[in-house]
Amino acid sequence: MGGPVGRSSTHGEGTRSRVRHADRPGGDEGQYENGDGNGGGRTHRESGDGGAGEPAAKAAGDGPGRRSGSRGRNSRGRSSRRAPKSGKRRALRWSSAVLALLILGAGGAGYLYYEHLNGNIKKGDLTLGDRQMADHKANAAGQTPLNILLIGSDARDSAENQKLGGAKETFGSPPLADVQMLLHLSADRSNLSVVSMPRDTMLKMPKCTAPDGEVFPASTVDVQTNQSLRRGGPGCTVAAWYELTGIRIDHFMMIDFAGVVSMADAIGGVPVCVDANIHSRGANGRGGSGLKLEKGTHSVQGEQALQWLRTRYGFEDGSDLARAKAQHQYMNSMVRQLRKGTKLTDPAKLMNLAEAATTALTVDKGLDTVKKLYDLAEELKKVPTKRITMSTMPNVYGTGVNAGRVYPKAGDAEQLFRMVREDMPLDGKASKRKKAEPKDPSAPVGEIAVAVRNGTATDALGPVSGRAGDVEKLLKESGFAKATIDPDNVAGSTRTSILYPSADLEGDAQAVAKALGVPVSQVKRSTDVSGISLAVGADWREDGAYPVSKGTEKTPESAGAQNGEEEGCMKVDPKYTW
């Protein structure tokens, strides 16, 4: 599957560091999904693609049979297997209710909590980047949110995946992160938000070090986000999300084509709707997902469910944005279907399907047992369907060689990311919980030393002259007499942040944020600083107060938010009807 998580060097180099020059013309980072190697142009292959690489772990149907010793025979030849315990029966009943919340990328997977499945589960490092992720801020009740990155791998490393994924020229290649969704479970467990990032999104990749020691340097040019999976595995996809959003990621889950089909069969059908007959096929009559449906509502399962989730040629404008909308419709419908409590009631069938699903599953080491997955599902099932909100990262189309690709939309994308960082519900229903107050500083403001640096530089613009001095003046006017300027560090920072090195300075750092109106979520502990350091970021290039509308908890319209109870039909592109 998608996990170069245990990849060994083809030259027997062990853990010796090897550097790939990702930004060189013709290098791996310039190869996009159409497989043309030119690094540009819009994606024209439904199935995604790949480059050269080694096979990953086997997917559903290719692994061994039942685990040795899991079943025995008594002296009379009868099976000595005992019936599942009542607790496992309960797990089967409620696991169906949270299955849809654990959809991974191109499809879905439910985790059926039998002990013997532990050995099937593959695992990898949570992050392969160099940056340490900031801790969550607890609410007044001491609760913290939970963020899970869901990844759909387009691996074609097994006969089953190759049959489902097509694109023969990519067989055995390192996988791409075909779909990426961030699942945010609120601290009080009252609501759940899903943020999709189109795989055509262009961004700077962070440095990632693969488990085998191979080093992928930070990119100096924009790279398509689905390439992150090729830079060492899912831990690099996590690092890329953190680099862009500043959102702490607690776990990742990744699944491939075969796993999607297995679990879609287990569900027994999910209702979806199209407003006209559709046949998804490429512009030349080939390619496309192959989805063929008549106008109206249909219950899709198995391979047809995979086709729905992977369709772009046929929905709306044929973009990855339309595909994300179709995936949201599927997820919402699945939640409603499963919460009726009428599916997945046959333990024998579930055991067989669970074997296939867990064989196709890769998780971080914090979710590497059935018990941990059980506990996670216990948290997820607390959220009512009406408080689930699906959204897509606000974006704009690129130009030139990147025409047809997308970039985060200035302002709107950051607003959405900020709402997730600050645990604001995307459905606009403010929590009744009392917000945590910043800690009292351990020293009077006049004794708090703050080093201010100018990090306003962007890829297109240099630093704004004098911004560190302007903010230093604001601090001194607020009583921070020991505020100084750090003239030697002008490295760009996407957003304004306040770093502190140890717990005893957290209250002081929060006092700095309060004085300037900077959200407390942007105050972070870091071993990179020896004292309190304020980076004036690219989001504060203008004079005046920090540009955050206090109390604003509105999801940008460009995020296309959909409620978990919302029903609708996908609009069919007239070019793909019949």
XYZ file of C-alpha atoms in Angstrom:
578
model
C 0.000 0.000 0.000
C 1.111 3.553 0.365
C 3.657 2.973 2.984
C 7.217 3.419 2.034
C 7.204 3.296 5.837
C 9.513 0.346 5.944
C 11.386 0.865 2.683
C 14.942 -0.436 2.480
C 17.700 0.956 0.335
C 18.091 -0.733 -3.018
C 21.863 -0.470 -2.606
C 22.064 -1.867 0.893
C 22.858 1.510 2.392
C 20.938 0.921 5.594
C 20.176 4.206 7.263
C 22.833 6.199 5.461
C 21.372 9.562 4.486
C 20.675 10.097 0.799
C 19.513 13.430 -0.598
C 17.131 13.730 -3.542
C 17.392 16.998 -5.449
C 13.685 17.594 -5.714
C 13.801 21.001 -7.349
C 16.031 20.151 -10.286
C 14.325 20.361 -13.693
C 13.067 16.905 -14.598
C 13.367 15.742 -10.971
C 10.711 13.771 -9.146
C 8.969 16.830 -7.730
C 8.294 18.175 -11.193
C 6.373 15.085 -12.289
C 2.663 15.441 -12.005
C -0.200 13.053 -12.351
C -0.440 12.953 -16.101
C 2.897 11.187 -16.179
C 4.286 13.482 -18.848
C 7.322 14.404 -16.796
C 7.100 18.055 -17.734
C 5.860 19.189 -14.363
C 3.024 21.250 -15.737
C -0.411 21.158 -17.230
C -3.700 20.011 -15.881
C -4.287 16.466 -14.756
C -5.875 14.391 -17.531
C -5.654 10.932 -16.003
C -8.470 9.918 -13.730
C -6.428 7.349 -11.909
C -3.574 9.619 -10.865
C -0.157 8.202 -11.435
C 3.261 7.632 -10.105
C 6.925 7.419 -10.828
C 9.560 4.809 -10.263
C 9.766 3.132 -6.941
C 9.468 -0.028 -4.972
C 6.317 -1.958 -4.115
C 4.709 -1.185 -0.777
C 2.867 -3.552 1.550
C 0.331 -5.998 0.106
C -3.276 -4.921 -0.125
C -6.503 -6.804 0.465
C -6.627 -10.258 -1.045
C -2.849 -10.700 -1.308
C -2.024 -11.385 2.310
C -1.984 -14.663 4.213
C -5.088 -16.420 5.409
C -6.227 -16.676 8.979
C -3.602 -16.214 11.597
C -1.983 -19.465 12.690
C -3.376 -20.696 15.952
C -6.439 -18.519 15.924
C -8.697 -21.550 15.643
C -8.226 -25.096 16.908
C -9.994 -28.474 16.950
C -10.870 -30.592 19.940
C -10.437 -34.346 20.185
C -13.746 -34.944 18.424
C -12.764 -32.812 15.437
C -15.214 -30.043 16.237
C -14.116 -26.468 16.199
C -13.103 -25.249 19.628
C -13.628 -21.624 18.638
C -15.745 -19.755 21.123
C -18.493 -17.376 20.213
C -17.519 -13.705 20.248
C -17.879 -12.092 23.644
C -20.721 -9.687 24.235
C -18.315 -6.762 24.274
C -17.251 -7.632 20.735
C -20.867 -7.828 19.652
C -21.360 -4.335 21.024
C -18.274 -3.213 19.119
C -19.789 -4.542 15.906
C -23.040 -2.708 16.496
C -21.620 0.703 17.182
C -18.603 0.511 14.895
C -20.973 0.706 11.965
C -22.207 4.041 13.290
C -18.749 5.595 13.157
C -17.531 3.889 9.991
C -18.245 6.874 7.771
C -16.254 9.161 10.020
C -13.183 7.088 9.278
C -13.365 7.284 5.486
C -9.866 7.371 4.156
C -9.281 9.261 0.943
C -10.681 7.426 -2.052
C -13.119 5.443 0.010
C -13.992 4.133 3.437
C -12.783 1.682 6.059
C -14.321 0.609 9.332
C -12.288 -0.836 12.168
C -13.770 -3.984 13.629
C -12.141 -4.529 16.931
C -10.992 -8.125 17.146
C -7.639 -8.789 18.765
C -6.357 -10.922 15.895
C -6.521 -7.901 13.532
C -3.626 -6.158 15.293
C -1.087 -8.038 13.217
C -2.659 -6.804 9.981
C -2.281 -3.141 10.822
C 0.758 -1.433 9.311
C 2.171 1.609 11.024
C 4.593 4.466 10.434
C 6.000 7.610 12.017
C 3.477 10.380 12.610
C 5.642 13.076 11.045
C 8.823 12.943 8.990
C 9.394 16.697 9.104
C 11.881 18.630 11.217
C 9.359 21.003 12.798
C 7.961 19.997 16.163
C 4.190 20.378 16.204
C 2.757 22.701 18.842
C 0.655 21.257 21.649
C -3.104 21.734 21.780
C -4.582 24.394 24.035
C -7.036 22.868 26.508
C -10.447 24.414 27.085
C -11.700 25.456 30.529
C -12.709 21.850 31.283
C -9.208 20.608 30.455
C -10.334 18.950 27.193
C -8.317 19.070 23.975
C -9.386 18.577 20.337
C -8.287 15.695 18.148
C -7.050 16.064 14.552
C -6.727 13.061 12.227
C -5.362 13.269 8.687
C -7.177 10.830 6.395
C -5.166 9.808 3.327
C -6.289 7.876 0.265
C -3.321 6.221 -1.440
C -3.426 5.479 -5.171
C -0.916 2.620 -4.730
C -0.809 0.106 -7.579
C 1.423 -2.362 -5.787
C -0.786 -5.466 -5.881
C -2.860 -7.305 -8.475
C -6.072 -6.109 -6.833
C -4.987 -2.471 -6.695
C -3.750 -2.611 -10.286
C -7.082 -3.990 -11.442
C -8.974 -1.240 -9.633
C -6.615 1.643 -10.351
C -5.681 1.169 -13.993
C -2.774 3.291 -15.296
C -0.479 0.380 -16.166
C 2.519 2.662 -16.617
C 2.413 3.426 -12.883
C 2.344 -0.164 -11.576
C 4.781 -0.581 -8.692
C 5.496 3.156 -8.472
C 5.557 5.031 -5.165
C 1.977 6.084 -4.394
C 0.449 9.537 -4.456
C -1.828 10.976 -1.770
C -4.873 10.804 -4.027
C -7.169 12.381 -1.420
C -6.391 14.233 1.811
C -8.925 15.163 4.459
C -8.359 16.568 7.929
C -10.892 15.387 10.490
C -11.202 17.754 13.478
C -13.036 16.473 16.558
C -13.815 19.351 18.918
C -12.431 19.379 22.443
C -15.890 18.993 23.978
C -16.843 16.325 21.383
C -19.920 18.329 20.382
C -19.022 18.741 16.699
C -16.808 17.398 13.952
C -15.315 19.209 10.955
C -13.718 17.768 7.821
C -11.433 19.918 5.653
C -10.482 18.536 2.224
C -7.383 19.706 0.399
C -7.589 19.226 -3.392
C -4.765 17.013 -4.627
C -4.028 19.704 -7.245
C -3.053 22.169 -4.486
C 0.399 23.699 -4.998
C 2.579 24.411 -1.967
C 6.125 24.366 -0.632
C 7.152 20.962 0.686
C 9.018 20.756 4.003
C 12.179 18.731 4.462
C 11.292 15.100 5.160
C 13.522 12.240 6.263
C 12.215 8.806 5.277
C 12.382 5.879 7.736
C 15.257 4.388 5.720
C 17.278 7.584 6.116
C 16.672 9.075 2.677
C 16.471 12.869 2.905
C 14.047 14.877 0.796
C 15.058 18.560 1.020
C 12.507 21.315 1.409
C 11.313 22.358 -2.039
C 12.195 25.787 -3.362
C 9.397 25.709 -5.937
C 5.713 24.917 -5.580
C 4.952 21.203 -5.598
C 1.600 19.459 -5.966
C 0.413 18.311 -2.548
C -0.224 14.689 -3.528
C 3.542 14.315 -4.113
C 4.073 14.459 -0.334
C 3.430 10.723 0.007
C 6.433 9.998 -2.225
C 8.730 11.887 0.116
C 9.048 9.082 2.662
C 5.441 8.116 3.329
C 2.365 9.479 5.116
C 4.507 11.174 7.765
C 5.598 13.658 5.098
C 1.970 14.345 4.155
C 1.412 15.184 7.833
C 4.461 17.481 7.821
C 3.213 19.260 4.679
C -0.193 19.900 6.259
C 1.397 21.298 9.396
C 3.723 23.508 7.362
C 0.762 25.023 5.501
C -1.901 25.211 8.203
C -0.178 25.345 11.590
C -2.739 22.777 12.773
C -1.402 20.081 15.081
C -2.068 16.604 13.656
C -2.499 13.867 16.237
C -2.909 10.837 13.966
C -3.039 9.726 10.352
C -4.905 6.882 8.661
C -4.238 5.743 5.116
C -6.028 3.207 2.905
C -5.771 2.044 -0.717
C -8.191 1.089 -3.513
C -8.680 -2.531 -2.440
C -9.527 -1.496 1.104
C -12.116 0.948 -0.178
C -13.875 -1.727 -2.206
C -13.825 -4.279 0.627
C -15.430 -1.944 3.098
C -17.859 -0.452 0.604
C -19.118 -4.012 0.120
C -19.427 -4.398 3.886
C -21.635 -1.338 4.136
C -24.104 -2.827 1.704
C -24.737 0.324 -0.304
C -24.648 4.104 0.102
C -27.303 6.304 -1.575
C -25.909 8.911 -3.999
C -27.665 11.104 -6.542
C -26.920 12.595 -9.979
C -29.072 15.143 -11.798
C -28.569 13.448 -15.203
C -27.245 10.233 -16.729
C -23.459 10.082 -16.278
C -20.633 8.100 -17.846
C -17.199 9.135 -16.595
C -14.628 8.700 -19.310
C -11.578 10.614 -20.526
C -11.697 13.222 -23.282
C -10.406 10.630 -25.775
C -13.026 8.084 -24.764
C -10.617 6.292 -22.437
C -9.663 6.893 -18.827
C -12.113 8.378 -16.393
C -13.386 6.435 -13.402
C -15.818 4.378 -15.494
C -18.782 5.409 -13.351
C -22.040 4.929 -15.270
C -25.375 5.795 -13.631
C -28.801 6.891 -14.724
C -30.341 10.112 -13.471
C -31.608 9.890 -9.899
C -30.608 8.202 -6.640
C -28.666 4.934 -6.549
C -27.180 2.768 -3.837
C -23.519 2.267 -4.757
C -21.147 -0.252 -3.228
C -17.943 -2.125 -3.972
C -16.101 -1.016 -7.106
C -18.934 1.307 -8.085
C -18.496 3.182 -4.791
C -14.783 3.553 -5.579
C -15.690 4.892 -9.029
C -17.979 7.494 -7.441
C -15.308 8.626 -5.017
C -12.663 8.933 -7.747
C -14.751 10.618 -10.443
C -13.685 14.027 -11.706
C -14.510 13.741 -15.419
C -18.282 14.014 -15.331
C -19.047 16.061 -12.225
C -19.604 19.820 -12.593
C -16.492 21.401 -14.143
C -14.370 18.243 -14.156
C -12.027 19.565 -11.476
C -10.664 18.039 -8.299
C -12.933 20.483 -6.441
C -16.005 18.789 -7.906
C -14.620 15.417 -6.896
C -14.209 16.629 -3.299
C -17.855 17.715 -3.302
C -18.934 14.249 -4.469
C -16.833 12.664 -1.727
C -18.510 14.857 0.869
C -21.930 13.839 -0.412
C -20.925 10.171 -0.131
C -19.571 10.591 3.405
C -22.656 12.427 4.639
C -24.923 9.818 3.080
C -22.902 7.000 4.613
C -23.199 8.525 8.067
C -26.957 8.759 7.727
C -27.175 5.218 6.357
C -25.084 3.611 9.057
C -26.699 5.430 11.937
C -29.949 3.730 11.050
C -28.296 0.703 12.674
C -29.347 -1.736 9.962
C -25.948 -2.654 8.464
C -22.996 -4.802 9.448
C -24.818 -7.198 11.741
C -23.287 -10.515 10.624
C -20.106 -11.170 12.681
C -18.829 -13.897 10.323
C -18.982 -11.616 7.278
C -17.456 -8.785 9.257
C -14.454 -10.870 10.286
C -13.639 -11.699 6.665
C -14.042 -8.089 5.581
C -12.064 -6.829 8.559
C -9.148 -9.008 7.483
C -9.125 -7.327 4.072
C -9.605 -3.828 5.437
C -6.872 -3.961 8.071
C -4.459 -5.476 5.567
C -4.940 -2.325 3.489
C -4.609 0.040 6.467
C -1.590 2.099 7.554
C -1.739 4.242 10.689
C 0.683 6.168 12.876
C 2.201 4.399 15.869
C -0.300 6.059 18.193
C -3.107 4.029 16.578
C -1.319 0.743 16.034
C -3.638 -1.574 17.977
C -7.298 -2.509 17.846
C -7.741 -1.142 21.366
C -6.477 2.309 20.350
C -8.746 2.335 17.314
C -11.633 1.245 19.537
C -10.999 4.148 21.907
C -10.840 6.589 18.988
C -14.169 5.360 17.625
C -15.686 5.782 21.099
C -14.820 9.480 20.873
C -16.029 9.895 17.292
C -19.425 8.340 17.900
C -20.296 11.079 20.409
C -20.884 13.607 17.600
C -24.475 13.802 16.238
C -24.873 13.760 12.454
C -26.313 17.275 12.435
C -23.049 18.633 13.907
C -20.792 17.179 11.181
C -19.552 19.754 8.653
C -17.672 18.977 5.428
C -15.616 21.708 3.772
C -12.910 22.265 1.163
C -9.867 24.494 1.576
C -10.717 27.839 -0.087
C -8.617 28.097 -3.215
C -7.915 29.932 -6.453
C -6.612 28.635 -9.781
C -2.988 29.115 -10.714
C -1.667 30.698 -13.914
C 1.008 29.950 -16.492
C 2.533 26.471 -16.195
C 0.347 25.877 -13.144
C -2.942 26.765 -14.836
C -5.533 24.272 -13.687
C -3.752 23.750 -10.373
C -4.993 25.488 -7.250
C -3.498 27.591 -4.459
C -4.854 28.427 -0.987
C -7.064 31.511 -1.254
C -5.494 34.375 0.679
C -7.520 35.325 3.722
C -10.234 32.688 3.385
C -7.930 29.669 3.660
C -6.188 31.120 6.698
C -9.555 31.928 8.278
C -10.615 28.291 7.897
C -7.302 27.027 9.286
C -7.544 29.460 12.207
C -11.029 28.238 13.069
C -9.718 24.674 13.238
C -6.658 25.720 15.266
C -8.884 27.574 17.726
C -11.486 24.793 17.849
C -14.314 26.873 16.382
C -17.212 24.819 14.929
C -17.572 25.217 11.166
C -21.361 24.961 11.365
C -21.536 28.371 13.064
C -23.044 27.023 16.277
C -20.833 28.470 18.963
C -20.000 26.152 21.816
C -21.526 26.967 25.185
C -18.312 26.021 26.914
C -16.367 28.682 28.736
C -13.189 29.604 26.930
C -9.930 29.065 28.755
C -8.343 32.237 30.037
C -4.667 32.876 29.318
C -2.354 32.037 32.185
C -1.325 34.910 34.401
C 2.189 36.004 33.547
C 4.849 35.003 36.052
C 6.303 38.495 35.904
C 5.006 42.075 35.463
C 4.881 43.064 31.798
C 7.691 45.542 32.336
C 10.012 42.662 33.181
C 9.085 40.393 30.261
C 11.816 40.308 27.617
C 10.548 39.936 24.036
C 12.695 39.736 20.891
C 10.755 40.982 17.856
C 11.804 39.929 14.364
C 10.563 40.882 10.900
C 9.167 37.755 9.208
C 6.926 39.565 6.710
C 8.788 38.298 3.636
C 6.849 36.119 1.187
C 7.831 34.153 -1.914
C 6.830 37.119 -4.079
C 7.673 40.048 -1.789
C 10.553 41.018 0.427
C 10.171 41.959 4.105
C 8.314 45.188 4.877
C 10.865 47.671 6.150
C 10.439 48.689 9.760
C 7.733 46.197 10.786
C 9.734 44.773 13.710
C 10.301 48.303 14.991
C 6.605 49.152 14.625
C 5.546 46.145 16.704
C 8.301 46.773 19.257
C 6.834 50.257 19.706
C 3.345 48.821 20.221
C 4.702 46.527 22.925
C 6.522 49.326 24.734
C 3.364 51.420 24.635
C 1.671 48.484 26.382
C 4.321 48.422 29.114
C 6.766 45.835 27.746
C 9.841 47.908 28.436
C 12.230 45.051 27.653
C 10.992 44.523 24.104
C 13.889 44.522 21.611
C 14.447 43.982 17.878
C 16.198 40.920 16.489
C 17.812 42.391 13.320
C 19.608 39.203 12.296
C 16.562 37.023 11.633
C 14.275 38.034 8.759
C 13.235 34.552 7.642
C 9.686 34.629 6.298
C 6.812 33.430 8.485
C 3.378 32.757 7.002
C 1.577 33.891 10.134
C 2.540 35.920 13.179
C 3.637 33.668 16.030
C 5.019 33.934 19.534
C 7.447 31.237 20.646
C 8.654 30.428 24.144
C 11.205 27.782 25.257
C 9.837 26.425 28.554
C 6.638 26.070 30.562
C 7.601 28.802 33.035
C 7.467 31.368 30.213
C 4.116 30.298 28.751
C 2.152 32.855 30.799
C 4.546 35.632 29.752
C 4.204 34.683 26.083
C 0.412 34.677 26.358
C 0.558 38.141 27.933
C 2.431 39.365 24.841
C -0.257 37.873 22.600
C -3.061 39.448 24.624
C -1.442 42.881 24.431
C -1.229 42.698 20.618
C -4.500 40.894 19.914
C -2.747 37.816 18.529
C -4.823 34.603 18.992
C -3.559 32.430 21.829
C -3.434 29.485 19.382
C -0.435 31.217 17.780
C 1.548 31.075 21.030
C 3.682 27.953 20.873
C 6.411 26.250 22.804
C 9.598 25.718 20.794
C 13.104 24.463 21.451
C 14.363 26.731 18.652
C 14.326 29.808 20.899
C 16.042 30.644 24.183
C 13.547 33.321 25.215
C 10.229 34.772 24.069
C 10.426 35.470 20.333
C 7.755 37.315 18.343
C 7.781 36.792 14.571
C 5.795 39.477 12.739
C 4.438 37.359 9.885
C 3.250 37.927 6.325
C -0.300 38.238 7.696
C 0.676 41.517 9.418
C 2.466 43.521 6.728
C 0.353 46.633 7.335
C 0.476 49.138 10.198
C -2.181 49.002 12.877
C -3.615 46.289 15.105
C -3.152 42.634 14.312
C -5.699 41.864 11.531
C -7.982 39.374 13.256
C -11.683 40.072 13.704
C -12.238 39.168 17.313
C -15.236 36.957 17.855
C -15.545 36.050 14.183
C -16.508 32.380 13.916
C -17.909 32.300 10.399
C -16.757 29.698 7.909
C -15.791 31.370 4.604
C -18.394 30.806 1.884
C -15.590 29.685 -0.413
C -15.105 26.600 1.794
C -18.364 25.160 0.425
C -19.460 23.802 3.810
C -21.983 20.934 3.778
C -23.926 19.716 6.790
C -23.985 16.020 7.661
C -27.755 15.895 7.152
C -27.688 17.734 3.828
C -28.888 15.769 0.811
C -28.500 16.709 -2.834
C -27.585 15.580 -6.345
C -24.258 16.019 -8.072
C -24.485 18.145 -11.202
C -23.406 16.210 -14.298
C -21.250 17.842 -16.978
C -23.275 17.659 -20.248
C -20.182 16.321 -22.040
C -20.349 13.168 -19.938
C -24.008 12.293 -20.145
C -25.676 9.616 -22.276
